[in-house]
């Protein structure tokens, strides 16, 4: 009985049926991929809208922070032009150092020139200084020393912690002139 089934469909109609079915399948796949891409774009647009809203709400805070940072007084470290201290006035460094130490609220333990490093042809004089105080005051001392024009360099800094305070040892070279 099954063998007797005979559909008298022309071959040309079967080809048209497969071609149309293929076109419909391609069309459905194309529409499906476009729908998927469109859904991705909608999600991207939604995320971007949320970011824009966040930026709008945070913009006043950002403006306040920018304004506050521009109005803040910025402390700049001194960077004076270098000069030389006349040999006859070499004691002036001790006075300037003592003033800077007092201004910075540190106690000067010792301040002495290194006579062994001084010769008649030497252009520099080494001072060894020891001060005692709190760590935050050492910063102010170093800033004050940076404004002294004839200090050539600070060669060595040694900090030791004690139970009540800290001790700062420095080797400071001053430039000497004629």
XYZ file of N, CA and C in Angstrom:
534
model
N 0.778 -1.166 0.000
C 0.000 0.000 0.000
C 0.834 1.250 0.000
N 1.833 1.259 0.724
C 2.694 2.417 0.752
C 3.438 2.574 -0.551
N 3.666 1.521 -1.134
C 4.411 1.616 -2.376
C 3.571 2.231 -3.474
N 2.308 2.215 -3.294
C 1.426 2.732 -4.344
C 1.204 4.226 -4.245
N 1.733 4.832 -3.241
C 1.542 6.280 -3.129
C 2.345 6.956 -4.222
N 1.672 7.655 -4.950
C 2.347 8.355 -6.033
C 1.795 9.765 -6.075
N 2.645 10.695 -5.767
C 2.242 12.097 -5.837
C 2.649 12.590 -7.191
N 1.794 13.007 -7.873
C 2.110 13.517 -9.205
C 2.421 15.000 -9.106
N 3.562 15.312 -8.490
C 4.011 16.705 -8.362
C 5.125 16.881 -9.369
N 4.987 17.890 -10.155
C 6.044 18.095 -11.128
C 7.364 18.457 -10.435
N 8.427 18.080 -11.063
C 9.759 18.301 -10.521
C 10.048 19.787 -10.406
N 9.545 20.570 -11.309
C 9.760 22.014 -11.288
C 9.121 22.614 -10.042
N 8.002 22.125 -9.604
C 7.312 22.638 -8.413
C 8.107 22.284 -7.157
N 8.729 21.106 -7.158
C 9.529 20.702 -6.008
C 10.753 21.623 -5.885
N 11.365 21.970 -6.993
C 12.508 22.883 -6.980
C 12.061 24.246 -6.447
N 10.907 24.731 -6.907
C 10.382 26.010 -6.420
C 10.099 25.941 -4.919
N 9.605 24.817 -4.469
C 9.304 24.630 -3.057
C 10.587 24.727 -2.221
N 11.664 24.054 -2.646
C 12.934 24.117 -1.925
C 13.553 25.515 -1.983
N 13.482 26.160 -3.119
C 14.049 27.513 -3.252
C 13.292 28.477 -2.350
N 11.982 28.425 -2.372
C 11.192 29.328 -1.514
C 11.423 29.028 -0.044
N 11.516 27.740 0.307
C 11.790 27.364 1.699
C 13.158 27.897 2.121
N 14.155 27.788 1.253
C 15.491 28.308 1.555
C 15.474 29.813 1.745
N 14.733 30.511 0.883
C 14.636 31.968 1.002
C 13.973 32.332 2.323
N 12.931 31.612 2.698
C 12.230 31.891 3.958
C 13.161 31.626 5.141
N 13.916 30.549 5.087
C 14.851 30.239 6.190
C 15.928 31.312 6.300
N 16.499 31.721 5.167
C 17.510 32.787 5.173
C 16.910 34.078 5.713
N 15.692 34.391 5.301
C 15.021 35.611 5.745
C 14.780 35.570 7.258
N 14.346 34.419 7.784
C 14.110 34.278 9.221
C 15.433 34.411 9.986
N 16.505 33.786 9.496
C 17.806 33.902 10.154
C 18.318 35.340 10.127
N 18.136 36.020 9.017
C 18.558 37.421 8.887
C 17.790 38.306 9.853
N 16.501 38.131 9.929
C 15.684 38.939 10.843
C 16.063 38.622 12.295
N 16.324 37.349 12.590
C 16.714 36.969 13.949
C 18.035 37.603 14.355
N 19.020 37.585 13.462
C 20.315 38.192 13.809
C 20.187 39.703 13.940
N 19.383 40.334 13.088
C 19.166 41.777 13.205
C 18.459 42.121 14.512
N 17.506 41.270 14.907
C 16.805 41.492 16.172
C 17.798 41.377 17.343
N 18.692 40.390 17.289
C 19.689 40.207 18.336
C 20.624 41.408 18.417
N 21.100 41.891 17.260
C 21.975 43.074 17.222
C 21.243 44.291 17.771
N 19.992 44.428 17.415
C 19.192 45.559 17.869
C 19.028 45.511 19.395
N 18.836 44.319 19.939
C 18.707 44.173 21.388
C 20.012 44.579 22.077
N 21.162 44.195 21.509
C 22.459 44.610 22.060
C 22.600 46.123 22.038
N 22.193 46.736 20.942
C 22.283 48.205 20.818
C 21.394 48.887 21.862
N 20.197 48.336 22.072
C 19.303 48.909 23.076
C 19.932 48.838 24.461
N 20.584 47.724 24.769
C 21.269 47.600 26.064
C 22.408 48.604 26.178
N 23.178 48.766 25.109
C 24.267 49.755 25.106
C 23.728 51.158 25.309
N 22.629 51.467 24.625
C 22.028 52.801 24.758
C 21.546 53.012 26.188
N 20.953 51.992 26.786
C 20.458 52.100 28.155
C 21.615 52.329 29.128
N 22.712 51.594 28.961
C 23.883 51.772 29.825
C 24.462 53.171 29.670
N 24.528 53.654 28.425
C 25.055 54.995 28.181
C 24.165 56.054 28.819
N 22.857 55.869 28.737
C 21.935 56.818 29.385
C 22.147 56.830 30.893
N 22.367 55.655 31.487
C 22.621 55.595 32.920
C 23.923 56.300 33.278
N 24.951 56.113 32.452
C 26.223 56.803 32.702
C 26.066 58.312 32.586
N 25.301 58.757 31.625
C 25.066 60.204 31.461
C 24.343 60.753 32.679
N 23.366 60.027 33.180
C 22.644 60.475 34.380
C 23.578 60.529 35.586
N 24.454 59.540 35.707
C 25.422 59.564 36.801
C 26.331 60.776 36.689
N 26.798 61.054 35.475
C 27.667 62.219 35.265
C 26.945 63.512 35.591
N 25.657 63.583 35.231
C 24.884 64.797 35.532
C 24.744 64.995 37.034
N 24.541 63.897 37.765
C 24.385 64.046 39.210
C 25.722 64.310 39.903
N 26.824 63.801 39.345
C 28.132 63.990 39.969
C 28.847 65.262 39.509
N 28.361 65.891 38.464
C 29.025 67.089 37.932
C 29.146 68.205 38.967
N 28.110 68.528 39.747
C 28.275 69.589 40.752
C 29.331 69.247 41.810
N 29.392 67.994 42.205
C 30.392 67.577 43.187
C 31.796 67.739 42.601
N 31.952 67.338 41.348
C 33.241 67.480 40.680
C 33.638 68.953 40.581
N 32.687 69.809 40.232
C 32.983 71.247 40.123
C 33.414 71.814 41.478
N 32.769 71.365 42.558
C 33.156 71.841 43.890
C 34.575 71.397 44.236
N 34.914 70.161 43.891
C 36.256 69.656 44.180
C 37.309 70.416 43.380
N 37.019 70.674 42.112
C 37.958 71.428 41.270
C 38.132 72.838 41.816
N 37.025 73.482 42.195
C 37.103 74.840 42.738
C 37.882 74.858 44.047
N 37.659 73.861 44.889
C 38.365 73.808 46.166
C 39.859 73.586 45.958
N 40.219 72.768 44.986
C 41.645 72.515 44.756
C 42.329 73.724 44.130
N 41.601 74.498 43.348
C 42.198 75.700 42.752
C 42.358 76.803 43.781
N 41.443 76.881 44.743
C 41.494 77.933 45.755
C 42.460 77.614 46.886
N 42.818 76.360 47.013
C 43.707 75.950 48.085
C 45.076 76.582 47.888
N 45.592 77.149 48.948
C 46.918 77.758 48.897
C 47.961 76.654 48.786
N 48.681 76.671 47.722
C 49.686 75.641 47.484
C 51.015 76.125 48.050
N 51.553 75.321 48.958
C 52.861 75.663 49.507
C 53.912 75.191 48.531
N 54.762 76.090 48.150
C 55.852 75.730 47.258
C 57.141 75.726 48.066
N 57.962 74.779 47.734
C 59.249 74.719 48.402
C 60.145 75.832 47.869
N 60.932 76.453 48.756
C 61.816 77.518 48.290
C 62.931 76.956 47.416
N 63.240 77.685 46.398
C 64.355 77.311 45.522
C 65.079 78.601 45.123
N 65.842 79.151 46.069
C 66.495 80.427 45.798
C 67.718 80.256 44.898
N 68.127 81.349 44.288
C 69.375 81.338 43.521
C 70.528 81.187 44.501
N 71.494 80.384 44.121
C 72.619 80.098 45.010
C 73.576 81.292 45.065
N 74.035 81.569 46.286
C 75.036 82.611 46.502
C 76.158 82.013 47.352
N 77.190 82.806 47.562
C 78.297 82.361 48.405
C 78.397 83.308 49.594
N 78.749 82.738 50.716
C 78.901 83.491 51.944
C 80.367 83.915 52.069
N 80.632 85.195 52.296
C 82.034 85.608 52.485
C 82.653 84.881 53.686
N 83.929 84.558 53.575
C 84.627 83.795 54.607
C 84.527 84.463 55.979
N 84.607 85.788 55.988
C 84.573 86.510 57.245
C 83.210 86.371 57.930
N 82.172 86.084 57.178
C 80.819 85.989 57.733
C 80.358 84.536 57.891
N 81.267 83.620 57.998
C 80.917 82.200 58.098
C 80.091 81.898 59.345
N 80.205 82.742 60.366
C 79.422 82.559 61.594
C 77.940 82.833 61.338
N 77.637 83.566 60.275
C 76.245 83.909 59.951
C 75.399 82.655 59.768
N 75.986 81.576 59.256
C 75.228 80.348 59.070
C 74.694 79.824 60.396
N 75.515 79.916 61.431
C 75.070 79.425 62.740
C 73.859 80.216 63.222
N 73.887 81.511 63.016
C 72.750 82.346 63.426
C 71.502 81.988 62.613
N 71.666 81.842 61.292
C 70.534 81.505 60.435
C 69.972 80.130 60.772
N 70.858 79.187 61.088
C 70.408 77.846 61.447
C 69.621 77.881 62.752
N 70.123 78.609 63.724
C 69.437 78.700 65.024
C 68.055 79.335 64.864
N 67.936 80.356 63.989
C 66.639 80.975 63.732
C 65.681 79.978 63.077
N 66.178 79.231 62.095
C 65.347 78.242 61.413
C 64.906 77.140 62.366
N 65.800 76.730 63.266
C 65.463 75.691 64.241
C 64.413 76.203 65.225
N 64.578 77.432 65.684
C 63.596 77.994 66.615
C 62.238 78.160 65.939
N 62.238 78.601 64.702
C 60.992 78.779 63.939
C 60.287 77.438 63.735
N 61.056 76.360 63.612
C 60.502 75.031 63.361
C 60.190 74.269 64.641
N 60.420 74.882 65.788
C 60.146 74.267 67.097
C 60.972 73.011 67.344
N 62.220 73.043 66.928
C 63.144 71.968 67.271
C 64.258 72.549 68.126
N 64.851 71.723 68.955
C 65.906 72.167 69.849
C 67.262 71.810 69.246
N 68.140 72.790 69.166
C 69.477 72.560 68.634
C 70.348 71.973 69.741
N 70.829 70.774 69.509
C 71.717 70.107 70.473
C 73.148 70.557 70.229
N 73.571 70.494 68.964
C 74.920 70.963 68.642
C 74.944 71.444 67.197
N 75.817 72.410 66.969
C 76.052 72.938 65.626
C 77.492 73.415 65.602
N 78.304 72.725 64.825
C 79.731 73.056 64.832
C 80.306 72.889 63.434
N 81.192 73.835 63.042
C 81.873 73.664 61.757
C 82.959 72.604 61.894
N 83.228 71.929 60.800
C 84.292 70.927 60.775
C 85.561 71.636 60.326
N 86.395 71.971 61.282
C 87.612 72.730 61.012
C 88.574 71.923 60.147
N 88.542 70.607 60.270
C 89.446 69.761 59.485
C 89.131 69.872 57.994
N 87.877 70.150 57.657
C 87.497 70.255 56.246
C 87.780 71.647 55.687
N 88.140 72.568 56.568
C 88.377 73.949 56.138
C 89.857 74.157 55.869
N 90.155 74.617 54.679
C 91.515 75.028 54.356
C 91.408 76.392 53.694
N 92.523 77.048 53.513
C 92.478 78.406 52.966
C 91.968 78.432 51.533
N 92.121 77.334 50.801
C 91.678 77.319 49.415
C 90.315 76.647 49.247
N 89.739 76.161 50.318
C 88.461 75.454 50.242
C 87.331 76.429 49.904
N 86.461 75.999 49.024
C 85.317 76.839 48.644
C 84.065 76.479 49.444
N 84.174 75.463 50.310
C 83.029 75.002 51.092
C 83.426 74.783 52.538
N 82.452 74.904 53.429
C 82.674 74.650 54.849
C 81.592 73.686 55.322
N 82.026 72.621 55.974
C 81.107 71.598 56.469
C 80.691 71.925 57.898
N 79.383 71.873 58.142
C 78.841 72.023 59.492
C 78.131 70.723 59.854
N 78.331 70.311 61.102
C 77.606 69.145 61.614
C 76.579 69.664 62.614
N 75.325 69.302 62.373
C 74.241 69.790 63.219
C 73.463 68.613 63.792
N 73.044 68.787 65.047
C 72.186 67.807 65.704
C 71.038 68.574 66.333
N 69.820 68.185 65.969
C 68.630 68.812 66.538
C 67.716 67.728 67.080
N 66.838 68.138 67.989
C 65.921 67.197 68.622
C 64.525 67.781 68.571
N 63.553 66.932 68.270
C 62.174 67.401 68.212
C 61.258 66.336 67.639
N 60.118 66.778 67.170
C 59.139 65.881 66.566
C 59.375 65.793 65.064
N 58.976 64.674 64.478
C 59.254 64.412 63.069
C 58.659 65.475 62.149
N 57.418 65.895 62.403
C 56.789 66.886 61.524
C 57.505 68.242 61.565
N 58.205 68.522 62.649
C 58.958 69.776 62.746
C 60.250 69.722 61.927
N 60.792 68.510 61.719
C 61.987 68.374 60.898
C 61.702 68.810 59.464
N 60.507 68.520 59.000
C 60.120 68.931 57.640
C 60.195 70.452 57.512
N 59.654 71.146 58.494
C 59.688 72.608 58.454
C 61.111 73.132 58.545
N 61.942 72.465 59.325
C 63.346 72.868 59.416
C 64.028 72.721 58.058
N 63.813 71.595 57.399
C 64.442 71.376 56.099
C 63.944 72.378 55.059
N 62.670 72.742 55.114
C 62.140 73.753 54.194
C 62.794 75.099 54.475
N 62.951 75.443 55.759
C 63.614 76.704 56.112
C 65.069 76.710 55.656
N 65.730 75.572 55.819
C 67.123 75.504 55.369
C 67.204 75.625 53.849
N 66.192 75.157 53.150
C 66.167 75.273 51.691
C 66.096 76.703 51.211
N 65.631 77.615 52.054
C 65.553 79.018 51.647
C 66.856 79.781 51.909
N 67.809 79.160 52.580
C 69.107 79.814 52.814
C 69.932 79.657 51.537
N 70.304 80.766 50.956
C 70.883 80.769 49.610
C 72.292 80.204 49.530
N 73.044 80.245 50.589
C 74.439 79.817 50.506
C 74.653 78.368 50.961
N 73.594 77.649 51.276
C 73.746 76.221 51.571
C 73.937 75.503 50.248
N 75.062 74.840 50.121
C 75.370 74.130 48.883
C 74.625 72.802 48.822
N 74.719 72.029 49.902
C 74.003 70.757 49.935
C 73.948 70.237 51.361
N 72.990 69.366 51.588
C 72.910 68.624 52.844
C 73.334 67.207 52.482
N 74.491 66.830 52.974
C 75.110 65.579 52.532
C 74.513 64.359 53.203
N 74.227 64.466 54.468
C 73.805 63.280 55.204
C 72.739 63.675 56.211
N 71.717 62.843 56.305
C 70.674 63.035 57.311
C 70.498 61.703 58.021
N 70.558 61.751 59.335
C 70.405 60.546 60.141
C 69.357 60.843 61.207
N 68.300 60.042 61.261
C 67.226 60.247 62.235
C 67.197 59.047 63.173
N 67.176 59.355 64.483
C 67.074 58.298 65.499
C 65.865 58.564 66.371
N 65.148 57.512 66.692
C 63.955 57.624 67.534
C 64.338 57.376 68.991
N 63.884 58.268 69.857
C 64.020 58.087 71.291
C 62.621 57.958 71.875
N 62.520 57.696 73.149
C 61.205 57.483 73.752
C 60.344 58.742 73.739
N 60.954 59.901 73.896
C 60.164 61.130 73.970
C 60.222 61.978 72.706
N 61.230 61.804 71.879
C 61.371 62.624 70.668
C 62.291 61.919 69.674
N 62.655 62.657 68.631
C 63.572 62.122 67.625
C 64.781 63.041 67.532
N 65.883 62.463 67.087
C 67.115 63.229 66.917
C 67.494 63.201 65.443
N 67.805 64.357 64.905
C 68.173 64.497 63.501
C 69.615 65.001 63.434
N 70.473 64.219 62.762
C 71.865 64.637 62.553
C 72.029 64.952 61.074
N 72.706 66.049 60.778
C 72.914 66.467 59.389
C 74.344 66.937 59.189
N 74.801 66.753 57.958
C 76.054 67.356 57.515
C 75.669 68.349 56.424
N 75.962 69.611 56.698
C 75.540 70.681 55.804
C 76.762 71.393 55.251
N 76.838 71.500 53.942
C 77.929 72.208 53.286
C 77.450 73.591 52.877
N 78.236 74.615 53.275
C 77.906 75.976 52.850
C 78.997 76.443 51.866
N 78.564 77.260 50.916
C 79.487 77.763 49.900
C 80.154 79.035 50.421
N 81.476 79.075 50.301
C 82.241 80.246 50.739
C 82.787 80.990 49.520
N 82.828 82.273 49.639
C 83.388 83.098 48.578
C 84.464 84.011 49.134
N 85.327 84.513 48.261
C 86.429 85.421 48.537
C 86.428 86.032 49.822
